[in-house]
Every structure is written in C-alpha cells, then in structure tokens.
C-alpha cells in the first residue's frame, strides 16, 4: 500500500449564485486520494458530491459559480491555481472522467470511434490509424463484442450498459492516474451494474490508477471502496477506511444511512428512518447541519460547526458525540461472515 | 389463505406492433407482456421485480386498463375487469389505484394539493365539496403532511412529500388494491425508508393489497409477502419472499440476487456474474427467453418454452431444469 496522495483537496468551497442569493454547495471540504486507492464519495442528492468532483476539475460554469480552495494538489500541481490551459491538458489525459448518464455525455451525432479517438489525438501526437487501433484495443478491454464494427456505430445503437462501457474506454484512453466516476452505475440495472463494477475493479487492479467513485449507494461502497468520504449538505460528515466506517460508523448520519437501507436477511417489519428531509441550501440550519434530523442532537450541536475529530486510524467524524457512537458500536452488527 | 384471492391474473398478454415509420409495414412485434399469471390475496403484497424493459410496469398498467390488454383475464373480486364497459370500469376504479414512480411528473403542477387529492372523489361523485375537503385534510395528515398545506402547489414540496401526496390521492377513494409502480425508486434512501414505512402502516390500517413494482431487490424483499420475477415479458418465478431469496429455483432469479452489491466490505468476493444483456423483446427467441444468457441452457431450452409450474408449496418456476439445478446447489 503506497501512501502518496495523488490528489489532495484542501479547504474546497463552492458557491453558486441563485435566485435566493449566494448558496454554498460545498463548504470547506478536504480529503486525500492515495495512489492506487478507490475513494467512495457517498451522499444523498444535494450533498455536494458531484459539485466537489466538478470543482476539482474546474468544470463548473464560471458565470454562476465560484470555486475557492487552499490547495487542490494533483500529482505535484496545484489545480486550484492552475490556468485553464493547464487544466485542459490534464482533463481527459492524466485525469479521466465518467458521468452518470451515458446517453447525454456521449455526442449523439458522432460515431463511437471518433469520440474515442478525439482525446487520444489531443493528448498524444499519434496518427489517426494508431489512435484507431488504440480505440479498438480499449473497446476490447472494456468487454465490447466486435469492437471494430462498434467503432462505426452511433451512441443510440448501443444499450445503456454498452454506452457506459464506451465512456469507461474514453476515460481510460490516455492511461489516467486518476479516474473521477460520478454515479457510473446509477442508471443501470443491477446485473449490468455488477458487470461494470467488476470491470472497473479489474482495470484498477491492472493499471493501479486511483478512483474517486461518487455514489449514493452503500452497496456500491461496500463492494468497491478502500476509503469512504460521507458528505451531508455540502460538508464532510465522516471519512475513514471502508471497514471502519461499516463496523464503527462515527457519525449518526452514516449510521442512519446504513440502517435505512433494507437488508437482504432478517425480518424487521419497520425500517429505521432518518426523520425529516435534507435541508435546502438556501436555508441551512446553524451549527451541525444534521442536527435537526439527529436523535443524538444536544444544544452544543447547534452552537457552531462541529470540527473533524479523529476517532481512529485515518478515521475522522464531524460529530461532537462521535466517541460515544463508536463505543456503542463496539459489537458490530452483521460482522459474521 | 384458502379463500379466493382479491385479484387473479390469468394469461395476461400485451403485444405492441412496431411499424416502419415511412411505409407503415409491420417490422415486428414486441411481446411486452406474455401470458402472465399471478394471484394477490387480501392484505397481501406481491413484489414484481425485473430489469428495465422486462414488462413489469406494463403489467401494472394492464391491470388498471391504463393500457388495454390483448388477451387474458384480470379477476378482481371475481369480476373480469377486461369485460367491463366504461361505466362499470369507472365504478370499480375506486377500488383499484396506482402510485407512480416520478413524483415530479405525476402531479399536475397547476392543481392545488386539494384539487389533486379530491379529483378521484369528484370523478366518483356523491360527496359534497365540504366533505371532500375534510377528507383531503384527513388524508394529508394521515400520510404525514400538514393539513394546512392543502392550498399549496406541487412545486412547493420536496420529492418525498410529493410522493406522499401521490399516495394520499391513491387513498382518496378508499381503494382495496394499489399498484405501486416504482413508488420509492426516485427517492433518496433516508426518505425512501420513511415512505416504505408509511405504505406498510397504511396497508395494515386499511387492509390494502399491493402490487409493488420495483427494481431494487432489497426493498422488494422488505415490503413483499411474495415476489414474482419477470424476464422479457414473462414471469419466470413466483414464491414467498423467504423461499425466493433463500433458495431461488430459476437461474435468472439466482443471477439477479448474486448481482446485488454486498452489505459489508468483508463479504466481498468473486461471484458468478451473469454475462450479456437482456435481449430484445422484439421477436424474442423460441424456447426459453433466458436461454441465450443461461449458463445451464440445453437444446430443449432453445426449442421449447418452459411453462410456469408448481414446485413445492406456492413456489412456481418456469425452467425445464429447476429440479436438477436445485440438486446441484444442494
């Protein structure tokens, strides 16, 4: 296990201009992604997980958004203070991206082959022929049958799962060191999701690239991630190694998320729920943003923003009662194998 | 459970003809729903699962005749819904309601919550405006919303709240049976759990029966008494949920269950994965529709379509080799 961070995000903050004035979508978010590591970024809609990825890449619209960060170090370069020219060289090159909707992220009027070849020829000075061959190779690698013929297909001729495989092929085309995958399997059926997660893990094991996997599914996290970053309402609620998070969740929100997913075993009649709904970004509660929905909330919780408290090796939680939570989870449920 | 089921579906089929957009000639037939049969008892929940395009939503709509079936029977309290004329159908729709997937497009943005909830009552007739409003208030509170919000419009609510409004509307005419068509799929997990609990509470209180259509297998397991699995327009297996999840008899059910992500990182490991993708329902292959992807397929599977047959108590499966597969697994 190498310990060198390939990506280090420090103090990322993103604001949007909306009808309700300035809203803070991502508020002081910091995390590391080590070389060859899969970091799962989990949260519900509006938690800021996608915005975090887009902000790191400098892909948010400049007219309506404002991104600041102390530093966003990628492979020795500070993306927060990099020029647009520098960012363009990295995007699609050393940093690959996969988005949720394979239909809207592929150009419907260009052939698969052309979309696959484009980034290769932009980032590397090689001939069309060589790029085409690389494209065929990549399609083979992501498990697309008859790849030469598929190079001449348009996106609408492929199924959702196949389109997402093409997206993965495009993201991998320049052998990235980091892959940002934003809900890559959310729109897909469970059998196709399983195939694609296997594929990602296989490629990751082979290329040793780091992956930031954005998802709202605890199952996907349990299946793939080495490290987990839990986001709630624009802030990090908890982060730590995946087994730690599952065995000893140090934030009531993480615990709630795990409990309200129905299990495949057991016979509970009622699901444990998290009362209430996610707060609107234009009307955020003071102090801990989870406090209004939290059954452990006490007056101190709303007094100020809870700091990240270390509760284990590389495990930290933004809950002032994290220690009590971890103690109460000393007997992990469902730990028998 | 010896008395007659509340709803009994027999050989329900719907084929869509695909025509060439220019010449109007028939290109093929999509067998969206093919000879589907199941029963739902009073107060019972039947889960209906399958991948996109397997015909589960179409099945739900066929039951309400929102899409007209081609063939088959839908017996509701002993009457065949497919033989009713428009007036009789309207009267019986009071007892059969539906909750849709998308809480954003299933509520009319220009109607107030009161208008939305009372519309079924208005259509059925026989109630004063005042009574209808009282009922709407009562229903809003029952589904966990503030009765004072009756004058608001759908856009003023969050996704979970809108789904509650959709549920209140389905309850308005005092139904006995509700089709929940991916009713919680669009919701965030924390809100999804609340709505699932609400549906279960309402079921107990009003003795409702549900057809719960969903693609999330863990949600279906939680809420259902029995589960039916569909593949390419056909039901391949129906069983009590414990039997189905613990010992699936159809290779497709088995593959579907194995594809569910693990619940804990310690349970990770290589599992058998289903290769390929759902083939097209346009001119499906002869024989078993799953045969192209099935790891156990034999010649007979590609020739003869297996019928849904009884295998143990209330466990039905459509596979030629269900017994052999069971023996191998044991």
PDB file of C-alpha atoms in Angstrom, chain B residues 198-300:
ATOM      1  CA  UNK B 198     -45.871   4.701   5.515  1.00  0.00           C
ATOM      2  CA  UNK B 199     -47.005   2.248   2.834  1.00  0.00           C
ATOM      3  CA  UNK B 200     -46.775  -0.603   5.339  1.00  0.00           C
ATOM      4  CA  UNK B 201     -48.709   1.303   8.004  1.00  0.00           C
ATOM      5  CA  UNK B 202     -51.458   2.199   5.548  1.00  0.00           C
ATOM      6  CA  UNK B 203     -51.663  -1.398   4.418  1.00  0.00           C
ATOM      7  CA  UNK B 204     -52.319  -2.552   7.961  1.00  0.00           C
ATOM      8  CA  UNK B 205     -54.786   0.219   8.698  1.00  0.00           C
ATOM      9  CA  UNK B 206     -56.891  -0.096   5.550  1.00  0.00           C
ATOM     10  CA  UNK B 207     -56.248  -3.773   4.785  1.00  0.00           C
ATOM     11  CA  UNK B 208     -54.813  -2.891   1.390  1.00  0.00           C
ATOM     12  CA  UNK B 209     -53.292  -5.224  -1.161  1.00  0.00           C
ATOM     13  CA  UNK B 210     -50.280  -4.038  -3.126  1.00  0.00           C
ATOM     14  CA  UNK B 211     -48.640  -4.943  -6.364  1.00  0.00           C
ATOM     15  CA  UNK B 212     -45.227  -3.481  -5.581  1.00  0.00           C
ATOM     16  CA  UNK B 213     -43.243  -2.994  -8.771  1.00  0.00           C
ATOM     17  CA  UNK B 214     -39.574  -2.169  -8.251  1.00  0.00           C
ATOM     18  CA  UNK B 215     -36.104  -2.993  -9.450  1.00  0.00           C
ATOM     19  CA  UNK B 216     -34.491  -2.732  -6.022  1.00  0.00           C
ATOM     20  CA  UNK B 217     -34.427  -6.280  -4.738  1.00  0.00           C
ATOM     21  CA  UNK B 218     -33.779  -5.429  -1.106  1.00  0.00           C
ATOM     22  CA  UNK B 219     -36.712  -3.003  -0.959  1.00  0.00           C
ATOM     23  CA  UNK B 220     -38.959  -5.612  -2.570  1.00  0.00           C
ATOM     24  CA  UNK B 221     -37.871  -8.231  -0.085  1.00  0.00           C
ATOM     25  CA  UNK B 222     -38.629  -5.922   2.783  1.00  0.00           C
ATOM     26  CA  UNK B 223     -42.143  -4.956   1.770  1.00  0.00           C
ATOM     27  CA  UNK B 224     -43.478  -8.061  -0.005  1.00  0.00           C
ATOM     28  CA  UNK B 225     -45.119 -11.254   1.167  1.00  0.00           C
ATOM     29  CA  UNK B 226     -44.497 -12.982  -2.124  1.00  0.00           C
ATOM     30  CA  UNK B 227     -42.306 -11.986  -5.059  1.00  0.00           C
ATOM     31  CA  UNK B 228     -42.674 -12.528  -8.814  1.00  0.00           C
ATOM     32  CA  UNK B 229     -39.631 -12.230 -11.074  1.00  0.00           C
ATOM     33  CA  UNK B 230     -40.105 -11.183 -14.688  1.00  0.00           C
ATOM     34  CA  UNK B 231     -37.763 -11.588 -17.611  1.00  0.00           C
ATOM     35  CA  UNK B 232     -38.518 -10.304 -21.112  1.00  0.00           C
ATOM     36  CA  UNK B 233     -42.263 -10.119 -20.620  1.00  0.00           C
ATOM     37  CA  UNK B 234     -42.711 -13.403 -18.789  1.00  0.00           C
ATOM     38  CA  UNK B 235     -42.914 -14.403 -15.157  1.00  0.00           C
ATOM     39  CA  UNK B 236     -40.083 -16.856 -14.518  1.00  0.00           C
ATOM     40  CA  UNK B 237     -40.596 -17.461 -10.810  1.00  0.00           C
ATOM     41  CA  UNK B 238     -43.094 -16.676  -8.045  1.00  0.00           C
ATOM     42  CA  UNK B 239     -42.611 -17.644  -4.424  1.00  0.00           C
ATOM     43  CA  UNK B 240     -42.886 -16.473  -0.854  1.00  0.00           C
ATOM     44  CA  UNK B 241     -40.129 -13.952  -0.266  1.00  0.00           C
ATOM     45  CA  UNK B 242     -38.130 -16.106   2.125  1.00  0.00           C
ATOM     46  CA  UNK B 243     -38.143 -19.065  -0.241  1.00  0.00           C
ATOM     47  CA  UNK B 244     -37.328 -16.930  -3.239  1.00  0.00           C
ATOM     48  CA  UNK B 245     -34.393 -15.100  -1.661  1.00  0.00           C
ATOM     49  CA  UNK B 246     -33.016 -18.068   0.253  1.00  0.00           C
ATOM     50  CA  UNK B 247     -33.393 -20.729  -2.431  1.00  0.00           C
ATOM     51  CA  UNK B 248     -34.162 -19.309  -5.855  1.00  0.00           C
ATOM     52  CA  UNK B 249     -35.064 -22.030  -8.351  1.00  0.00           C
ATOM     53  CA  UNK B 250     -34.732 -20.158 -11.629  1.00  0.00           C
ATOM     54  CA  UNK B 251     -31.214 -19.425 -12.931  1.00  0.00           C
ATOM     55  CA  UNK B 252     -32.251 -15.850 -13.683  1.00  0.00           C
ATOM     56  CA  UNK B 253     -33.503 -15.189 -10.150  1.00  0.00           C
ATOM     57  CA  UNK B 254     -30.277 -16.634  -8.856  1.00  0.00           C
ATOM     58  CA  UNK B 255     -28.194 -14.384 -11.102  1.00  0.00           C
ATOM     59  CA  UNK B 256     -30.251 -11.347 -10.151  1.00  0.00           C
ATOM     60  CA  UNK B 257     -29.713 -11.995  -6.450  1.00  0.00           C
ATOM     61  CA  UNK B 258     -25.997 -12.536  -6.925  1.00  0.00           C
ATOM     62  CA  UNK B 259     -25.694  -9.181  -8.644  1.00  0.00           C
ATOM     63  CA  UNK B 260     -26.856  -7.271  -5.566  1.00  0.00           C
ATOM     64  CA  UNK B 261     -23.940  -5.400  -4.007  1.00  0.00           C
ATOM     65  CA  UNK B 262     -22.725  -6.853  -0.712  1.00  0.00           C
ATOM     66  CA  UNK B 263     -23.919  -5.374   2.572  1.00  0.00           C
ATOM     67  CA  UNK B 264     -20.492  -5.218   4.188  1.00  0.00           C
ATOM     68  CA  UNK B 265     -16.989  -4.880   2.724  1.00  0.00           C
ATOM     69  CA  UNK B 266     -15.964  -8.105   4.484  1.00  0.00           C
ATOM     70  CA  UNK B 267     -18.403 -10.057   2.337  1.00  0.00           C
ATOM     71  CA  UNK B 268     -16.687  -9.062  -0.910  1.00  0.00           C
ATOM     72  CA  UNK B 269     -15.587 -11.808  -3.194  1.00  0.00           C
ATOM     73  CA  UNK B 270     -15.799 -13.186  -6.666  1.00  0.00           C
ATOM     74  CA  UNK B 271     -19.281 -14.272  -7.508  1.00  0.00           C
ATOM     75  CA  UNK B 272     -20.741 -15.796 -10.633  1.00  0.00           C
ATOM     76  CA  UNK B 273     -21.791 -12.946 -12.878  1.00  0.00           C
ATOM     77  CA  UNK B 274     -24.491 -13.048 -15.485  1.00  0.00           C
ATOM     78  CA  UNK B 275     -22.943 -12.260 -18.851  1.00  0.00           C
ATOM     79  CA  UNK B 276     -24.598 -10.446 -21.726  1.00  0.00           C
ATOM     80  CA  UNK B 277     -27.578  -8.162 -21.587  1.00  0.00           C
ATOM     81  CA  UNK B 278     -31.333  -8.525 -21.758  1.00  0.00           C
ATOM     82  CA  UNK B 279     -32.087  -9.404 -25.365  1.00  0.00           C
ATOM     83  CA  UNK B 280     -34.720  -7.511 -27.277  1.00  0.00           C
ATOM     84  CA  UNK B 281     -38.374  -8.268 -26.674  1.00  0.00           C
ATOM     85  CA  UNK B 282     -38.835  -7.634 -30.377  1.00  0.00           C
ATOM     86  CA  UNK B 283     -39.332 -11.049 -31.939  1.00  0.00           C
ATOM     87  CA  UNK B 284     -37.954 -12.972 -28.946  1.00  0.00           C
ATOM     88  CA  UNK B 285     -36.199 -16.304 -29.469  1.00  0.00           C
ATOM     89  CA  UNK B 286     -38.237 -19.531 -29.499  1.00  0.00           C
ATOM     90  CA  UNK B 287     -37.988 -21.614 -26.363  1.00  0.00           C
ATOM     91  CA  UNK B 288     -36.960 -20.142 -23.038  1.00  0.00           C
ATOM     92  CA  UNK B 289     -36.314 -16.413 -23.338  1.00  0.00           C
ATOM     93  CA  UNK B 290     -33.471 -16.601 -20.881  1.00  0.00           C
ATOM     94  CA  UNK B 291     -31.729 -19.436 -22.755  1.00  0.00           C
ATOM     95  CA  UNK B 292     -29.244 -17.114 -24.520  1.00  0.00           C
ATOM     96  CA  UNK B 293     -27.785 -15.924 -21.225  1.00  0.00           C
ATOM     97  CA  UNK B 294     -28.403 -19.001 -19.124  1.00  0.00           C
ATOM     98  CA  UNK B 295     -25.267 -20.892 -18.081  1.00  0.00           C
ATOM     99  CA  UNK B 296     -27.277 -24.129 -17.837  1.00  0.00           C
ATOM    100  CA  UNK B 297     -29.131 -23.939 -21.150  1.00  0.00           C
ATOM    101  CA  UNK B 298     -29.586 -27.185 -23.110  1.00  0.00           C
ATOM    102  CA  UNK B 299     -31.030 -27.821 -26.565  1.00  0.00           C
ATOM    103  CA  UNK B 300     -34.510 -28.315 -25.205  1.00  0.00           C
TER     104      UNK B 300
END
